[in-house]
Coordinates of C-alpha atoms in Angstrom, one line a residue:
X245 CA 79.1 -66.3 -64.3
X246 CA 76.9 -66.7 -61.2
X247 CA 77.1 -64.7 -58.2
X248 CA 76.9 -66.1 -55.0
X249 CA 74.1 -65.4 -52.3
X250 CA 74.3 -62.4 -50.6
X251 CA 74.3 -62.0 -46.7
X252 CA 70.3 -60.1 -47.6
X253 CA 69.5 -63.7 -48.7
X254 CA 69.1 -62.8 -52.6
X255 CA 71.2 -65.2 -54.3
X256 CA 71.7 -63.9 -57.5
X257 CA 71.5 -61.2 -59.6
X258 CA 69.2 -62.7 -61.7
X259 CA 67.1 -63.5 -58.8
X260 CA 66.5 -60.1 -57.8
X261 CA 65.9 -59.4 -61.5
X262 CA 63.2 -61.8 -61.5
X263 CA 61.8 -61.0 -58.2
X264 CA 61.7 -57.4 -59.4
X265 CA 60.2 -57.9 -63.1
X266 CA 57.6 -60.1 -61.1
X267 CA 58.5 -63.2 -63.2
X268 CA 56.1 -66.0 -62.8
X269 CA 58.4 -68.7 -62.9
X270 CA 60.2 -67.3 -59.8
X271 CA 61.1 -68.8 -56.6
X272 CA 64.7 -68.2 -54.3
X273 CA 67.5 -70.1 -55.5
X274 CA 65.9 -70.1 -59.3
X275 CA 69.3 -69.0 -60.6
X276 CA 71.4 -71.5 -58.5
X277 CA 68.9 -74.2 -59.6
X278 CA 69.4 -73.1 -63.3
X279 CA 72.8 -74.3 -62.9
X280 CA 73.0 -77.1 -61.2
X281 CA 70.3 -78.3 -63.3
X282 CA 72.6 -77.7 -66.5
X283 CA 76.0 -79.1 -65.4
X284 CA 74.2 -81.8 -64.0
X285 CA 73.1 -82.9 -67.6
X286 CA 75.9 -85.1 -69.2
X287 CA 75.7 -86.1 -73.2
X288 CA 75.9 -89.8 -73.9
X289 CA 76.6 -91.6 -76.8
X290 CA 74.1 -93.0 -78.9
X291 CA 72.7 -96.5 -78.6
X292 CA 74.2 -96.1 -74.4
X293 CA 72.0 -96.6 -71.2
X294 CA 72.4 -93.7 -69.0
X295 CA 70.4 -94.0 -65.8
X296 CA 72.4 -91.7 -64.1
X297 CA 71.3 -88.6 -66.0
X298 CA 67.5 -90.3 -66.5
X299 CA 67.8 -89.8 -63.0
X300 CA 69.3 -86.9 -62.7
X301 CA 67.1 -85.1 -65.1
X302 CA 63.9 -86.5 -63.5
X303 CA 65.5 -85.7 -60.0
X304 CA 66.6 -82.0 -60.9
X305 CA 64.6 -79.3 -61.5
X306 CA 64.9 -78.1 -65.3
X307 CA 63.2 -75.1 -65.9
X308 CA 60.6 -76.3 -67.5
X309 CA 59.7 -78.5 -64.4
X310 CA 59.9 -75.3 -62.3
X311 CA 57.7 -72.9 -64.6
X312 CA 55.3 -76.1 -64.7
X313 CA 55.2 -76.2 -60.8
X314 CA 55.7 -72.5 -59.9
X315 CA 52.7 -72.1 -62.3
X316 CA 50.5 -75.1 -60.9
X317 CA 51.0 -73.2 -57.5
X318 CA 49.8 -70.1 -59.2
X319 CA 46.8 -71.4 -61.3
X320 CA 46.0 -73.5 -57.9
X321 CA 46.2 -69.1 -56.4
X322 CA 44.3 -68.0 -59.7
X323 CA 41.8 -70.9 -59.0
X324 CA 41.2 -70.2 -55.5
X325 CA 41.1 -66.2 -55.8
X326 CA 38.4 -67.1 -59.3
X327 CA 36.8 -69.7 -57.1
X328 CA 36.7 -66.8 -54.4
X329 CA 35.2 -64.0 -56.7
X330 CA 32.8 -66.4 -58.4
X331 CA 31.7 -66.9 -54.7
X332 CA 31.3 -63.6 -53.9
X333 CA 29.8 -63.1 -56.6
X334 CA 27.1 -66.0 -56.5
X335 CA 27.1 -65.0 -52.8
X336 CA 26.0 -60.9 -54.2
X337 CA 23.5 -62.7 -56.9
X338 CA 22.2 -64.7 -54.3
X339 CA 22.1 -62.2 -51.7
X340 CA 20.4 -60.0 -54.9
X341 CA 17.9 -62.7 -55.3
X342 CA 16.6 -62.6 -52.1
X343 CA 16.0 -58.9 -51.9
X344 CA 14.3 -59.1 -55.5
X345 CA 12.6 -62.3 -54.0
X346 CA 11.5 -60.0 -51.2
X347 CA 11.2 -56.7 -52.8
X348 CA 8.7 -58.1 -56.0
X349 CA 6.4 -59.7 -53.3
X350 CA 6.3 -55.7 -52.1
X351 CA 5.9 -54.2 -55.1
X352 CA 3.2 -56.5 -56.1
X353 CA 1.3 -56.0 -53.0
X354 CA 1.5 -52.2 -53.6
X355 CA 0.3 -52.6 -57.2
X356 CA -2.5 -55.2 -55.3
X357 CA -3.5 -52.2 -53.5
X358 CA -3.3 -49.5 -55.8
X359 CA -5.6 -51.7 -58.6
X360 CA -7.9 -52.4 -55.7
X361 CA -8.3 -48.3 -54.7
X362 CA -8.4 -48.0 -58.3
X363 CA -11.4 -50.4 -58.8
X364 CA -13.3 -49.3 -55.3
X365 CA -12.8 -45.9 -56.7
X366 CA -14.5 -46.7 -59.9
X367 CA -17.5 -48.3 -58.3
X368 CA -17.7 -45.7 -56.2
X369 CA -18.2 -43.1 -59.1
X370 CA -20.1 -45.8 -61.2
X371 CA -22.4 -46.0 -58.1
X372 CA -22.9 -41.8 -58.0
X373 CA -23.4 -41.6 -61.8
X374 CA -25.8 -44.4 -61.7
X375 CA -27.2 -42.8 -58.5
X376 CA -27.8 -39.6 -60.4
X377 CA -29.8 -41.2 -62.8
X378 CA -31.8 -43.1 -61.1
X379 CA -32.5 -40.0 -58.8
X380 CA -33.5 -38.0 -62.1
X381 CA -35.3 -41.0 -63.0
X382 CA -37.7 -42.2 -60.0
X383 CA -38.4 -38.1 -59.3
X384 CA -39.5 -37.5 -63.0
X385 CA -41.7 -41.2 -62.9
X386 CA -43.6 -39.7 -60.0
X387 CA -43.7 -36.4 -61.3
X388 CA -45.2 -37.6 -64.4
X389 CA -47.8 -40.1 -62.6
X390 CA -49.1 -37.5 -60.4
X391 CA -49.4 -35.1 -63.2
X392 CA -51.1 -37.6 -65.8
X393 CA -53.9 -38.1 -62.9
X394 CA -54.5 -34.5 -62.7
X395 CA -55.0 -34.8 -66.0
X396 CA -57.5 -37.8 -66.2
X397 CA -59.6 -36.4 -63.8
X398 CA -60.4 -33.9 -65.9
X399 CA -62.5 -36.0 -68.3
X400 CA -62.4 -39.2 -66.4
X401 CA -62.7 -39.7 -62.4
X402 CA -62.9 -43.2 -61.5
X403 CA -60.0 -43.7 -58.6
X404 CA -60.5 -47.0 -57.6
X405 CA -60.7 -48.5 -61.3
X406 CA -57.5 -46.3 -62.2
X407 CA -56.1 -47.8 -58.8
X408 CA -57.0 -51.6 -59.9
X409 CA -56.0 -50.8 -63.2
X410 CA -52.8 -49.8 -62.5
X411 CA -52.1 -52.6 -60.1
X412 CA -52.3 -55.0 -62.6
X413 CA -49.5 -53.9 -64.4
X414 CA -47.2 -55.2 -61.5
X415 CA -47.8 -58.9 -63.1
X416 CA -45.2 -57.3 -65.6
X417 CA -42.5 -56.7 -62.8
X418 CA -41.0 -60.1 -62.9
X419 CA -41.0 -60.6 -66.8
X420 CA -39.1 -57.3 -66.6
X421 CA -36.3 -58.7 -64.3
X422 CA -36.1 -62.0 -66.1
X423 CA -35.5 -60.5 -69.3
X424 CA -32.6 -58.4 -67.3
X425 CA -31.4 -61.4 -65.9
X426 CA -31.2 -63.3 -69.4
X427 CA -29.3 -59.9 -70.8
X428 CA -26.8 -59.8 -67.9
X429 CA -26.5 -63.2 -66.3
X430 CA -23.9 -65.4 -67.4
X431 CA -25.5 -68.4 -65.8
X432 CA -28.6 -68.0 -67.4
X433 CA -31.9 -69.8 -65.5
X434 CA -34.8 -71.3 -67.2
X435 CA -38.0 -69.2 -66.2
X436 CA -39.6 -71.4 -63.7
X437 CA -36.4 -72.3 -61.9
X438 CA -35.8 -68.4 -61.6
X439 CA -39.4 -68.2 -60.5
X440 CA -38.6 -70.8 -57.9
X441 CA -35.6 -69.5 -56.9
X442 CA -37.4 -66.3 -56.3
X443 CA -40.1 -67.5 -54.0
X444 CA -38.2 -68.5 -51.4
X445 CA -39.2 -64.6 -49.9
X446 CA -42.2 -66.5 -48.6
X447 CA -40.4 -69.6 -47.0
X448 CA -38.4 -72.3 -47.7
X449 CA -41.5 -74.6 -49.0
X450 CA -41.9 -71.6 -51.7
X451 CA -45.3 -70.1 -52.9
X452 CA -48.2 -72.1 -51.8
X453 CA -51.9 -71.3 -52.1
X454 CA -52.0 -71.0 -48.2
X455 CA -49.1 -68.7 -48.0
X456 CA -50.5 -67.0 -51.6
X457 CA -54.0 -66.4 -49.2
X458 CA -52.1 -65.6 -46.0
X459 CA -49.5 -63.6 -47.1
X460 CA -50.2 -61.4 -50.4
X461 CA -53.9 -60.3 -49.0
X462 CA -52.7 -58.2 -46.2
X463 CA -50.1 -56.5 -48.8
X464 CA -52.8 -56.2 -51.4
X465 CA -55.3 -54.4 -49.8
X466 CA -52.8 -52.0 -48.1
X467 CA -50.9 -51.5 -51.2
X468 CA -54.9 -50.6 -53.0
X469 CA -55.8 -48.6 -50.1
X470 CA -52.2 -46.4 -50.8
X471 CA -52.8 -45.7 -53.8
X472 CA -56.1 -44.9 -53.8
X473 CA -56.0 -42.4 -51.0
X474 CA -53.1 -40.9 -53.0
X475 CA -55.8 -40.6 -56.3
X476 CA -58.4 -39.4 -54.0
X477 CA -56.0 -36.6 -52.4
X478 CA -55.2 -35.4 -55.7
X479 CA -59.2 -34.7 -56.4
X480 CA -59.0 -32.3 -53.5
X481 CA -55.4 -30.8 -53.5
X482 CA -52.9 -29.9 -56.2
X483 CA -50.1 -32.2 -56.9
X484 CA -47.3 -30.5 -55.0
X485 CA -49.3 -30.4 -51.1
X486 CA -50.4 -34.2 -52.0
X487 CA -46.4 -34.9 -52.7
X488 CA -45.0 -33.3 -50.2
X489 CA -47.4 -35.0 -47.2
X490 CA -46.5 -38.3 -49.0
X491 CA -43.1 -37.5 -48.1
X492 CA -44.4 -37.8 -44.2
X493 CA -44.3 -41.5 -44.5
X494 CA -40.9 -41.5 -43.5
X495 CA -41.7 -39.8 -40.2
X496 CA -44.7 -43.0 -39.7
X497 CA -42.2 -45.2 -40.8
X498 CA -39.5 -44.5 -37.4
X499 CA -42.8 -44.0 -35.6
X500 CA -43.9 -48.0 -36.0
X501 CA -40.7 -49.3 -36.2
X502 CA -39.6 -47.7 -33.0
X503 CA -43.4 -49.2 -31.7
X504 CA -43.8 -52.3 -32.8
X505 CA -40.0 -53.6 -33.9
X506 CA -38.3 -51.5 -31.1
X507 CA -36.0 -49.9 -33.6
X508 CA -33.4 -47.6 -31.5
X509 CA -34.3 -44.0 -30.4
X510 CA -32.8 -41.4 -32.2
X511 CA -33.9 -38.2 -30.8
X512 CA -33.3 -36.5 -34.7
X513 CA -35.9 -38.8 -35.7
X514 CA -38.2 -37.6 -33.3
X515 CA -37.6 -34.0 -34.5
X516 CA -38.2 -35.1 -38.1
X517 CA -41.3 -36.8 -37.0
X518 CA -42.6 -33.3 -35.3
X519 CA -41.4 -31.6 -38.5
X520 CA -43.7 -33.5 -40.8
X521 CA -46.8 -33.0 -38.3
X522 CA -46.0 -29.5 -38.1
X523 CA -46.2 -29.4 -41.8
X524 CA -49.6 -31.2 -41.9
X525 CA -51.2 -28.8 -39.7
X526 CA -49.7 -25.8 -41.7
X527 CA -50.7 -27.6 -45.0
X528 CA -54.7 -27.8 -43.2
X529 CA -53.8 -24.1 -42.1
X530 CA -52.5 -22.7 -45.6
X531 CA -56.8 -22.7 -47.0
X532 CA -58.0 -21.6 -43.6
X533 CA -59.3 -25.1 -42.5
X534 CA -61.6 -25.3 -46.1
X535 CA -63.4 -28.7 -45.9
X536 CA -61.7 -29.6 -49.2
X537 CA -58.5 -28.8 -47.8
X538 CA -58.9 -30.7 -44.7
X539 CA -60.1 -33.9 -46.4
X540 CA -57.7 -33.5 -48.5
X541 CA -55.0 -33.5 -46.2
X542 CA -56.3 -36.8 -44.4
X543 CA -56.4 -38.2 -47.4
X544 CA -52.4 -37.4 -48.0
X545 CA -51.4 -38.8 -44.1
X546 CA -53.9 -41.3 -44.8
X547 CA -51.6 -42.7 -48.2
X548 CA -48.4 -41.7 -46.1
X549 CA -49.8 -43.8 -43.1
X550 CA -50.7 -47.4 -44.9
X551 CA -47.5 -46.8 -46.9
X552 CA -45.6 -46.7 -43.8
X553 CA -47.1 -49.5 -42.7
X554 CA -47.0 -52.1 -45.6
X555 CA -43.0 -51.2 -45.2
X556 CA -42.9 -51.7 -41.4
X557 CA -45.2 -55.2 -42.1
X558 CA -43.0 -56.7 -44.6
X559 CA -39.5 -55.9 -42.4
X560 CA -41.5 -57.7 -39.7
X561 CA -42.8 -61.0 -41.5
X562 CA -41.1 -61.0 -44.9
X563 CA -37.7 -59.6 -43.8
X564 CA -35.2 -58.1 -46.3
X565 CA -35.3 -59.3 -50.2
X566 CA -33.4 -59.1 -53.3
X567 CA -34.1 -57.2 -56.2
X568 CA -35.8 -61.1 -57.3
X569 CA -37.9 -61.9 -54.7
X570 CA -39.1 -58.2 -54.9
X571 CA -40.2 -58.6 -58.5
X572 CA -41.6 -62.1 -57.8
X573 CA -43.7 -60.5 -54.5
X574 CA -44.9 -57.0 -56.6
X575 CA -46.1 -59.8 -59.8
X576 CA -48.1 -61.9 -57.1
X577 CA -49.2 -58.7 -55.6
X578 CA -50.6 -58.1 -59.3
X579 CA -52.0 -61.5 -59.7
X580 CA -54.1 -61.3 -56.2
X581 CA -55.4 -58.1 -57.6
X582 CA -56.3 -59.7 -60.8
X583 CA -58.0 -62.5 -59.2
X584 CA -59.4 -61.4 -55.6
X585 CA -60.3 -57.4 -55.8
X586 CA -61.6 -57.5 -60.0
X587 CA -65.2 -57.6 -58.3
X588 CA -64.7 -54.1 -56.5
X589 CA -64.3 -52.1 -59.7
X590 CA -67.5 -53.9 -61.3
X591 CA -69.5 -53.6 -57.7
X592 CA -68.6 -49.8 -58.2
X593 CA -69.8 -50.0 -61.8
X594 CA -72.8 -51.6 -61.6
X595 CA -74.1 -49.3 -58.1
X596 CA -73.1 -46.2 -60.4
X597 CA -70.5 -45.0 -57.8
X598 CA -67.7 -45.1 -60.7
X599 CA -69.5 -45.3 -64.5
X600 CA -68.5 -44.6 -67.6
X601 CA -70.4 -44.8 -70.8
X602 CA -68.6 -47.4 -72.8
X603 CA -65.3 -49.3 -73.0
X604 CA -64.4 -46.7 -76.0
X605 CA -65.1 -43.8 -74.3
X606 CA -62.4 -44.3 -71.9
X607 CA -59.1 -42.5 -71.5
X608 CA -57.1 -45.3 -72.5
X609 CA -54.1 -43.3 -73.5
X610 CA -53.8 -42.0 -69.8
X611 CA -54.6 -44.4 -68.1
X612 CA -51.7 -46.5 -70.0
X613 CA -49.3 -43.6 -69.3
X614 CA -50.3 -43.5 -65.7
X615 CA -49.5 -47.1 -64.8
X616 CA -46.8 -47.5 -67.1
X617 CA -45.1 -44.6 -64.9
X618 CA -46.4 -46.4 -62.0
X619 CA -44.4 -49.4 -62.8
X620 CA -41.5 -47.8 -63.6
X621 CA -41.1 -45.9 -60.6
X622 CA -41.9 -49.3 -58.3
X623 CA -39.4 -51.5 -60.9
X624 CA -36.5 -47.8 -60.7
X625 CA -36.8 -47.9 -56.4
X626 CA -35.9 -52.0 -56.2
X627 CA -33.3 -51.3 -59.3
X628 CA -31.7 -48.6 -57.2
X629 CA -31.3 -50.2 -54.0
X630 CA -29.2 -53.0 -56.2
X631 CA -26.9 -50.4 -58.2
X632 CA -26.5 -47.5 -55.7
X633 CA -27.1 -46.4 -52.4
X634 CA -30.7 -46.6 -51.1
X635 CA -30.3 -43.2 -49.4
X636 CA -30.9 -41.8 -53.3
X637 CA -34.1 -43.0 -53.9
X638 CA -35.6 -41.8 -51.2
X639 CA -33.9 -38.5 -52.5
X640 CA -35.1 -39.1 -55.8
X641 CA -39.0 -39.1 -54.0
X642 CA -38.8 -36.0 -52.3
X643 CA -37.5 -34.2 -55.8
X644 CA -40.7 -34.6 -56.8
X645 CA -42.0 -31.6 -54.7
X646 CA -40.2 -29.4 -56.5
X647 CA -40.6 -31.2 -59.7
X648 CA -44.5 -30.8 -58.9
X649 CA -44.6 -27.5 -58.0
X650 CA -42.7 -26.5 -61.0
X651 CA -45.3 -27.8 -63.1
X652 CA -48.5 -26.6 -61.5
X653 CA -46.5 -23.1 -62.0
X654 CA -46.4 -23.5 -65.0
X655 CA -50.1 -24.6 -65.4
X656 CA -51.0 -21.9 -62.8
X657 CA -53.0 -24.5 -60.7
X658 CA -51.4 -23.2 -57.6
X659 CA -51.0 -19.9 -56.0
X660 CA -47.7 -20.4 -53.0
X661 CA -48.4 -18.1 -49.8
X662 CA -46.4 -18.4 -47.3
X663 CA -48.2 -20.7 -44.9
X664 CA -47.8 -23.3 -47.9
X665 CA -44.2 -22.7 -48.8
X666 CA -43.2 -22.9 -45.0
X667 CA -45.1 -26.4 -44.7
X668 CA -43.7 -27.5 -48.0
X669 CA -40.3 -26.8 -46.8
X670 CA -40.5 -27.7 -43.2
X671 CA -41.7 -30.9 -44.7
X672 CA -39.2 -31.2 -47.1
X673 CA -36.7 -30.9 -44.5
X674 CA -38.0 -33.7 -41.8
X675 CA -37.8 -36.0 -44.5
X676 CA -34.0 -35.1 -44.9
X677 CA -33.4 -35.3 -41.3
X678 CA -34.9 -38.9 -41.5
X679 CA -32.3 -40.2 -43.8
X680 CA -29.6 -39.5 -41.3
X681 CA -27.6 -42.6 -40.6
X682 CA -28.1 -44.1 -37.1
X683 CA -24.3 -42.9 -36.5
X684 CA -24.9 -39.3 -37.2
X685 CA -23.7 -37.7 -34.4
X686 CA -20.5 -40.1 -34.3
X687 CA -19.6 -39.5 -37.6
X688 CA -19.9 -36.2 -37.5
X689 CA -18.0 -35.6 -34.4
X690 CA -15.0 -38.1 -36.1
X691 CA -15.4 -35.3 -39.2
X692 CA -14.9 -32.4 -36.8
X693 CA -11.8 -33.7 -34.9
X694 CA -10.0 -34.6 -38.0
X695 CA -10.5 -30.7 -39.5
X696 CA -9.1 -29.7 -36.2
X697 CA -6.1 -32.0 -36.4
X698 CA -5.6 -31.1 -40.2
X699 CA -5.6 -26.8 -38.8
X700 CA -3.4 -27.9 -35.7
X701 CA -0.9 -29.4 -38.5
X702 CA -1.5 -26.6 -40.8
X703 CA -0.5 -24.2 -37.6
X704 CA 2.3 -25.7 -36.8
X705 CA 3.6 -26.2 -40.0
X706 CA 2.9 -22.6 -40.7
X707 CA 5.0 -21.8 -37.4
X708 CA 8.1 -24.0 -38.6
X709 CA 8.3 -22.3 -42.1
X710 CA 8.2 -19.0 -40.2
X711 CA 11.0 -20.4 -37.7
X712 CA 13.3 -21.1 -40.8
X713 CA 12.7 -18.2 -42.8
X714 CA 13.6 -16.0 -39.7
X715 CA 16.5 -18.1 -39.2
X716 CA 17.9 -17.9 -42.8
X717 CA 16.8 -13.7 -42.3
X718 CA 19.2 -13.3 -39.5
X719 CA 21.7 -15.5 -41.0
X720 CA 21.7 -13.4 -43.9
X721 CA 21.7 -10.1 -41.6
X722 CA 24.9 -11.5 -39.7
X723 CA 27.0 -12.3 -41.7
X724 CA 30.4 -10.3 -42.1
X725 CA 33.0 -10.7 -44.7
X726 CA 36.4 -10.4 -43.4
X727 CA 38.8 -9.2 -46.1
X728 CA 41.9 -11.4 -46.7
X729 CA 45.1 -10.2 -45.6

């Protein structure tokens, strides 16, 4: 029995059954169409035509036809509100994307920059350790050349043949770095291309026998006149004063440069440079103007003073070079000694100035030690300058006053008063003062602003703690329970 449609526009029981239980199927006026739809239908006999209720039932709504739309309209709901997640959610994948398509760019930036602090960090310490080495290494080199000629001249004083001698060994510089470069390299060069290659120090032609003339004589004869005022300084002084006024060619070096290649000014320089003299004049002082002493002494600043200038020559014409073209120049510098200054040594032989008995008779075993040194410490100050900083070799070279004097203590070849330890030190101290970078003073004003910013922080960091602690203090101290009634 169907109810009819009440005035709230329900029509049914059933429909407000429906409506209630949430039935899928449902729509107003599903009862009412129900019934129409079943006393609509009409039974026919077998074998008739009945288009009337072929129409009928196509033109009614049977229930399945209603549950078949009603559910079309809700899958066409379901397929919109899926279509609508599935957006939103492509839309939030998307959206995700780009923020891991712009965060991994980020991230792999900061892990750029933290494998690149990691590596400069690494060379940095790989530079210091290799630093300190080469430090310990050049200062125990010219420790142990200067001591091995104290001890030749003992049995054997011939300075200008242990000069050329020694020279000659620089032929082996080159062979030395072309082995280094065959170990290391991974391009290795054949030997003459390397050679070529390396020649370019004296133009772009290479080595010729004009530039060979023109260029290595000068070099040669002021790299024979250093060392052999350095040999005949050591006849007349002990190993520690001669070391410590070869440290003075740093002062001659600023001197010329700021002469004749109109380096800058720098007034700390000029302080070093009257440090050194003042230790020269102390150094003369220390023996109470002895003639050995003195010609001893000019002997030193002699050695210090062509040293300084075969440096300020070869910035002027040969300009900076490699740890190559070094090796290739020091090996030609061998061969023009070989070739152009052998005469001197047999001059000197012959007029009696330097003899020696017989071939066998000579010190061999020193003299090999001495310029086997030699050629270490020349081959361990161009290694240096490639592997660490170039501020610690010239470290390295004024170690060996200290490394000197500790010897002669121990072989009680010197007696220290305190003229000679002032001059030793004041000395020592110029030459520090001339390794100063050129922006000293900047640096070091940069240095004392940011410890005063980092105290200014630290106060008022200090003064913001305190704030809060006195805060919480008197929050604690005011507080006042009230008791509940």
């Amino acid at each position: 029995m169907d109810v009819k449609a009440a005035p709230n526009g329900v029509a049914t029981i059933e429909d407000r059954i429906l409506r209630i239980t949430g039935y899928y199927g449902y729509y107003p006026g599903y009862s009412s169409q129900k019934s129409t739809s079943r006393s609509s239908v009409t039974r026919c006999k077998p074998g008739a035509n009945c288009p009337s209720s072929h129409s009928s039932i196509s033109r009614q709504l049977s229930p399945l036809s209603v549950t078949e739309d009603s559910s079309a309209a809700i899958l066409e709901l379901q397929s919109r509100g899926s279509s609508g997640v599935c957006g939103h959610r492509a839309e939030r994948q998307n959206r995700s994307g780009d923020d891991g398509a712009q965060t991994h760019p980020e991230n792999s930036s900061q892990e750029n920059r933290i494998k690149a602090r990691c590596l400069s960090c690494m060379s940095m310490v790989l530079k210091a350790v290799w630093g300190l080495l080469i430090i310990l290494s050049v200062s125990s080199s010219w420790v142990g050349t200067t001591q091995i000629v104290k001890i030749t001249y003992k049995n054997f004083y011939c300075p200008f043949f242990m000069t050329w001698f020694s020279t000659n060994w620089n032929i082996m510089f080159f062979p030395v770095y072309y082995s280094g470069h065959l170990a290391t390299a991974q391009e290795k060069q054949s030997p003459m291309k390397k050679f070529r290659e390396c020649s370019r120090i004296f133009g772009e032609d290479g080595l010729t026998l004009k530039l060979f003339l023109k260029r290595t004589a000068p070099f040669s004869i002021l790299w024979t006149l250093t060392n052999y005022l350095y040999l005949l300084a050591l006849k007349k002084l002990t190993a520690t004063d001669v070391s410590a006024l070869f440290c003075c060619n740093k002062a001659f070096v600023f001197l010329l440069s700021w002469i004749v290649l109109k380096d800058r000014f720098m007034g700390v320089r000029i302080v070093a440079a009257i440090m050194a003299i003042t230790g020269i004049v102390m150094m003369a002082y220390a023996d109470n103007f002895h003639a050995d002493s003195i010609i001893g002494v000019a002997f030193a600043v002699g050695s210090a003073s062509t040293s300084a200038l075969y440096k300020v020559l070869f910035k002027m014409f040969l300009g900076s070079a490699n740890f190559g073209e070094a090796a290739h120049f020091v090996s030609t510098l061998g061969f023009f000694n070989l070739i152009f200054i052998s005469f001197t040594p047999v001059i000197l032989y012959f007029t009696k100035v330097e003899h020696w008995s017989s071939f066998a008779a000579l010190p061999w075993g020193c003299l090999c030690g001495m310029a086997g040194l030699w050629l270490a410490f020349n081959i361990l100050v161009n290694v240096g300058v490639v592997l660490t900083y170039p501020i610690l070799i010239s470290i390295g070279t004024v170690l060996s006053v200290p490394g000197n004097a500790a010897v002669d203590l121990l072989k009680q070849e010197v007696i220290f008063n305190v003229v000679r330890l002032a001059a030793t030190i004041i000395i020592c101290i110029g030459f520090l003062l001339m390794l100063l970078p050129e922006e000293w003073d900047e640096i070091t004003l940069r240095f004392i602003n940011s410890l005063k910013e980092k105290k200014s922080e630290e106060h008022v960091d200090d003064i913001t703690d305190s704030s809060v602690h006195l805060r919480s203090r008197s929050r604690a101290n005011g507080t006042v329970s009230i008791p509940l009634a």
